[in-house]
Amino acid sequence: MNTYRNLIIWQKAMNLVTTTYEITLQFPKAELYCLTDQMRRSALSIPCNIAEGKARNSNKDFIHFLRIALGSLFEFQTQLEIAKNIDYINQEQFQRLWNFSTEIEVMLVSFIKKINV
């Protein structure tokens, strides 16, 4: 059966969420309802929107949800840079999450173009 779970892009987005949760555990408790929450929410939104879009019965709807996922990814990348700038994460953690996110970005853009034909 061909479901969202078979999509490599969804699987990679799930890895991004897991890694984000692991890394944000070390953020200051004062950030729990701010940057920690925002990073987790934006990361979480990516695979959720891919899954919801896949469940739709039209390419137009799927593309709409993939674009929302892309927007959430860009939010995440911005928050990631903020976390690095204020020294909540080190260079290795930043690079790990950045590499995940840029790989997903390329895949999302390509996937949208492919479906949009």
C-alpha atoms as a PDB file:
ATOM      1  CA  MET A   1       0.000   0.000   0.000  1.00  0.00           C
ATOM      2  CA  ASN A   2       1.341   3.409  -0.990  1.00  0.00           C
ATOM      3  CA  THR A   3       0.975   5.715   2.027  1.00  0.00           C
ATOM      4  CA  TYR A   4       2.769   8.767   3.331  1.00  0.00           C
ATOM      5  CA  ARG A   5       4.981   6.430   5.391  1.00  0.00           C
ATOM      6  CA  ASN A   6       6.529   5.175   2.155  1.00  0.00           C
ATOM      7  CA  LEU A   7       7.640   8.665   1.172  1.00  0.00           C
ATOM      8  CA  ILE A   8      11.356   9.155   1.810  1.00  0.00           C
ATOM      9  CA  ILE A   9      10.724  12.859   2.318  1.00  0.00           C
ATOM     10  CA  TRP A  10       8.296  12.070   5.164  1.00  0.00           C
ATOM     11  CA  GLN A  11      10.799   9.658   6.729  1.00  0.00           C
ATOM     12  CA  LYS A  12      13.552  12.279   6.612  1.00  0.00           C
ATOM     13  CA  ALA A  13      11.211  14.892   8.085  1.00  0.00           C
ATOM     14  CA  MET A  14      10.435  12.487  10.933  1.00  0.00           C
ATOM     15  CA  ASN A  15      14.186  12.175  11.597  1.00  0.00           C
ATOM     16  CA  LEU A  16      14.399  15.967  11.717  1.00  0.00           C
ATOM     17  CA  VAL A  17      11.624  16.072  14.332  1.00  0.00           C
ATOM     18  CA  THR A  18      13.266  13.407  16.479  1.00  0.00           C
ATOM     19  CA  THR A  19      16.663  15.086  16.356  1.00  0.00           C
ATOM     20  CA  THR A  20      15.107  18.488  17.077  1.00  0.00           C
ATOM     21  CA  TYR A  21      13.379  17.144  20.178  1.00  0.00           C
ATOM     22  CA  GLU A  22      16.617  15.555  21.385  1.00  0.00           C
ATOM     23  CA  ILE A  23      18.661  18.710  20.876  1.00  0.00           C
ATOM     24  CA  THR A  24      16.101  21.149  22.309  1.00  0.00           C
ATOM     25  CA  LEU A  25      16.004  19.149  25.555  1.00  0.00           C
ATOM     26  CA  GLN A  26      19.202  20.984  26.493  1.00  0.00           C
ATOM     27  CA  PHE A  27      17.752  24.468  25.920  1.00  0.00           C
ATOM     28  CA  PRO A  28      17.245  26.629  29.036  1.00  0.00           C
ATOM     29  CA  LYS A  29      13.969  25.995  30.847  1.00  0.00           C
ATOM     30  CA  ALA A  30      13.091  29.664  30.314  1.00  0.00           C
ATOM     31  CA  GLU A  31      12.846  28.887  26.581  1.00  0.00           C
ATOM     32  CA  LEU A  32      10.377  26.015  27.009  1.00  0.00           C
ATOM     33  CA  TYR A  33       7.422  28.101  25.826  1.00  0.00           C
ATOM     34  CA  CYS A  34       9.359  30.174  23.344  1.00  0.00           C
ATOM     35  CA  LEU A  35      12.181  29.038  21.071  1.00  0.00           C
ATOM     36  CA  THR A  36      12.048  25.387  22.196  1.00  0.00           C
ATOM     37  CA  ASP A  37       8.320  25.245  21.522  1.00  0.00           C
ATOM     38  CA  GLN A  38       8.597  27.104  18.214  1.00  0.00           C
ATOM     39  CA  MET A  39      11.369  24.886  16.869  1.00  0.00           C
ATOM     40  CA  ARG A  40       9.507  21.753  17.845  1.00  0.00           C
ATOM     41  CA  ARG A  41       6.254  22.990  16.328  1.00  0.00           C
ATOM     42  CA  SER A  42       7.792  24.035  13.029  1.00  0.00           C
ATOM     43  CA  ALA A  43       9.731  20.769  12.738  1.00  0.00           C
ATOM     44  CA  LEU A  44       6.612  18.774  13.660  1.00  0.00           C
ATOM     45  CA  SER A  45       4.555  20.609  11.063  1.00  0.00           C
ATOM     46  CA  ILE A  46       6.717  19.356   8.197  1.00  0.00           C
ATOM     47  CA  PRO A  47       5.932  15.609   8.265  1.00  0.00           C
ATOM     48  CA  CYS A  48       2.375  16.293   9.454  1.00  0.00           C
ATOM     49  CA  ASN A  49       1.625  18.417   6.402  1.00  0.00           C
ATOM     50  CA  ILE A  50       3.268  15.907   4.080  1.00  0.00           C
ATOM     51  CA  ALA A  51       1.066  13.167   5.567  1.00  0.00           C
ATOM     52  CA  GLU A  52      -2.102  15.271   5.398  1.00  0.00           C
ATOM     53  CA  GLY A  53      -1.404  16.284   1.808  1.00  0.00           C
ATOM     54  CA  LYS A  54      -0.780  12.689   0.782  1.00  0.00           C
ATOM     55  CA  ALA A  55      -4.196  11.775   2.205  1.00  0.00           C
ATOM     56  CA  ARG A  56      -5.922  14.224  -0.132  1.00  0.00           C
ATOM     57  CA  ASN A  57      -7.319  12.945  -3.385  1.00  0.00           C
ATOM     58  CA  SER A  58      -5.854  15.571  -5.653  1.00  0.00           C
ATOM     59  CA  ASN A  59      -2.430  16.752  -6.661  1.00  0.00           C
ATOM     60  CA  LYS A  60      -3.569  20.349  -6.180  1.00  0.00           C
ATOM     61  CA  ASP A  61      -4.339  19.700  -2.506  1.00  0.00           C
ATOM     62  CA  PHE A  62      -1.142  17.700  -2.041  1.00  0.00           C
ATOM     63  CA  ILE A  63       0.933  20.550  -3.476  1.00  0.00           C
ATOM     64  CA  HIS A  64      -0.847  22.990  -1.154  1.00  0.00           C
ATOM     65  CA  PHE A  65       0.189  20.946   1.900  1.00  0.00           C
ATOM     66  CA  LEU A  66       3.719  20.441   0.588  1.00  0.00           C
ATOM     67  CA  ARG A  67       4.032  24.221   0.294  1.00  0.00           C
ATOM     68  CA  ILE A  68       2.855  24.594   3.886  1.00  0.00           C
ATOM     69  CA  ALA A  69       5.510  22.037   4.881  1.00  0.00           C
ATOM     70  CA  LEU A  70       8.099  24.096   2.992  1.00  0.00           C
ATOM     71  CA  GLY A  71       7.021  27.236   4.842  1.00  0.00           C
ATOM     72  CA  SER A  72       7.358  25.399   8.152  1.00  0.00           C
ATOM     73  CA  LEU A  73      10.799  24.243   7.089  1.00  0.00           C
ATOM     74  CA  PHE A  74      11.888  27.814   6.396  1.00  0.00           C
ATOM     75  CA  GLU A  75      10.545  28.834   9.823  1.00  0.00           C
ATOM     76  CA  PHE A  76      12.556  26.012  11.342  1.00  0.00           C
ATOM     77  CA  GLN A  77      15.743  27.055   9.541  1.00  0.00           C
ATOM     78  CA  THR A  78      15.332  30.605  10.828  1.00  0.00           C
ATOM     79  CA  GLN A  79      14.796  29.396  14.385  1.00  0.00           C
ATOM     80  CA  LEU A  80      17.782  27.095  14.028  1.00  0.00           C
ATOM     81  CA  GLU A  81      20.006  30.042  13.118  1.00  0.00           C
ATOM     82  CA  ILE A  82      18.671  31.973  16.102  1.00  0.00           C
ATOM     83  CA  ALA A  83      19.475  29.028  18.407  1.00  0.00           C
ATOM     84  CA  LYS A  84      23.024  28.993  17.043  1.00  0.00           C
ATOM     85  CA  ASN A  85      23.429  32.767  17.293  1.00  0.00           C
ATOM     86  CA  ILE A  86      22.507  32.771  20.983  1.00  0.00           C
ATOM     87  CA  ASP A  87      24.671  29.713  21.705  1.00  0.00           C
ATOM     88  CA  TYR A  88      21.886  27.282  22.583  1.00  0.00           C
ATOM     89  CA  ILE A  89      23.422  24.808  20.150  1.00  0.00           C
ATOM     90  CA  ASN A  90      26.996  24.203  19.098  1.00  0.00           C
ATOM     91  CA  GLN A  91      28.310  24.152  15.534  1.00  0.00           C
ATOM     92  CA  GLU A  92      28.046  20.363  15.224  1.00  0.00           C
ATOM     93  CA  GLN A  93      24.395  20.328  16.344  1.00  0.00           C
ATOM     94  CA  PHE A  94      23.624  23.237  14.049  1.00  0.00           C
ATOM     95  CA  GLN A  95      25.283  21.538  11.085  1.00  0.00           C
ATOM     96  CA  ARG A  96      23.474  18.267  11.744  1.00  0.00           C
ATOM     97  CA  LEU A  97      20.049  19.911  11.791  1.00  0.00           C
ATOM     98  CA  TRP A  98      20.949  22.266   8.936  1.00  0.00           C
ATOM     99  CA  ASN A  99      21.995  19.352   6.724  1.00  0.00           C
ATOM    100  CA  PHE A 100      18.757  17.502   7.485  1.00  0.00           C
ATOM    101  CA  SER A 101      16.717  20.597   6.735  1.00  0.00           C
ATOM    102  CA  THR A 102      18.419  21.541   3.477  1.00  0.00           C
ATOM    103  CA  GLU A 103      18.095  17.983   2.187  1.00  0.00           C
ATOM    104  CA  ILE A 104      14.366  18.090   2.962  1.00  0.00           C
ATOM    105  CA  GLU A 105      14.136  21.532   1.326  1.00  0.00           C
ATOM    106  CA  VAL A 106      15.606  20.256  -1.937  1.00  0.00           C
ATOM    107  CA  MET A 107      13.320  17.223  -1.854  1.00  0.00           C
ATOM    108  CA  LEU A 108      10.198  19.305  -1.168  1.00  0.00           C
ATOM    109  CA  VAL A 109      10.927  21.764  -3.974  1.00  0.00           C
ATOM    110  CA  SER A 110      11.641  18.917  -6.409  1.00  0.00           C
ATOM    111  CA  PHE A 111       8.558  16.987  -5.301  1.00  0.00           C
ATOM    112  CA  ILE A 112       6.317  20.030  -5.764  1.00  0.00           C
ATOM    113  CA  LYS A 113       7.712  20.600  -9.267  1.00  0.00           C
ATOM    114  CA  LYS A 114       7.253  16.958 -10.170  1.00  0.00           C
ATOM    115  CA  ILE A 115       3.636  16.807  -9.019  1.00  0.00           C
ATOM    116  CA  ASN A 116       2.817  20.213 -10.497  1.00  0.00           C
ATOM    117  CA  VAL A 117       3.481  19.018 -14.077  1.00  0.00           C
END
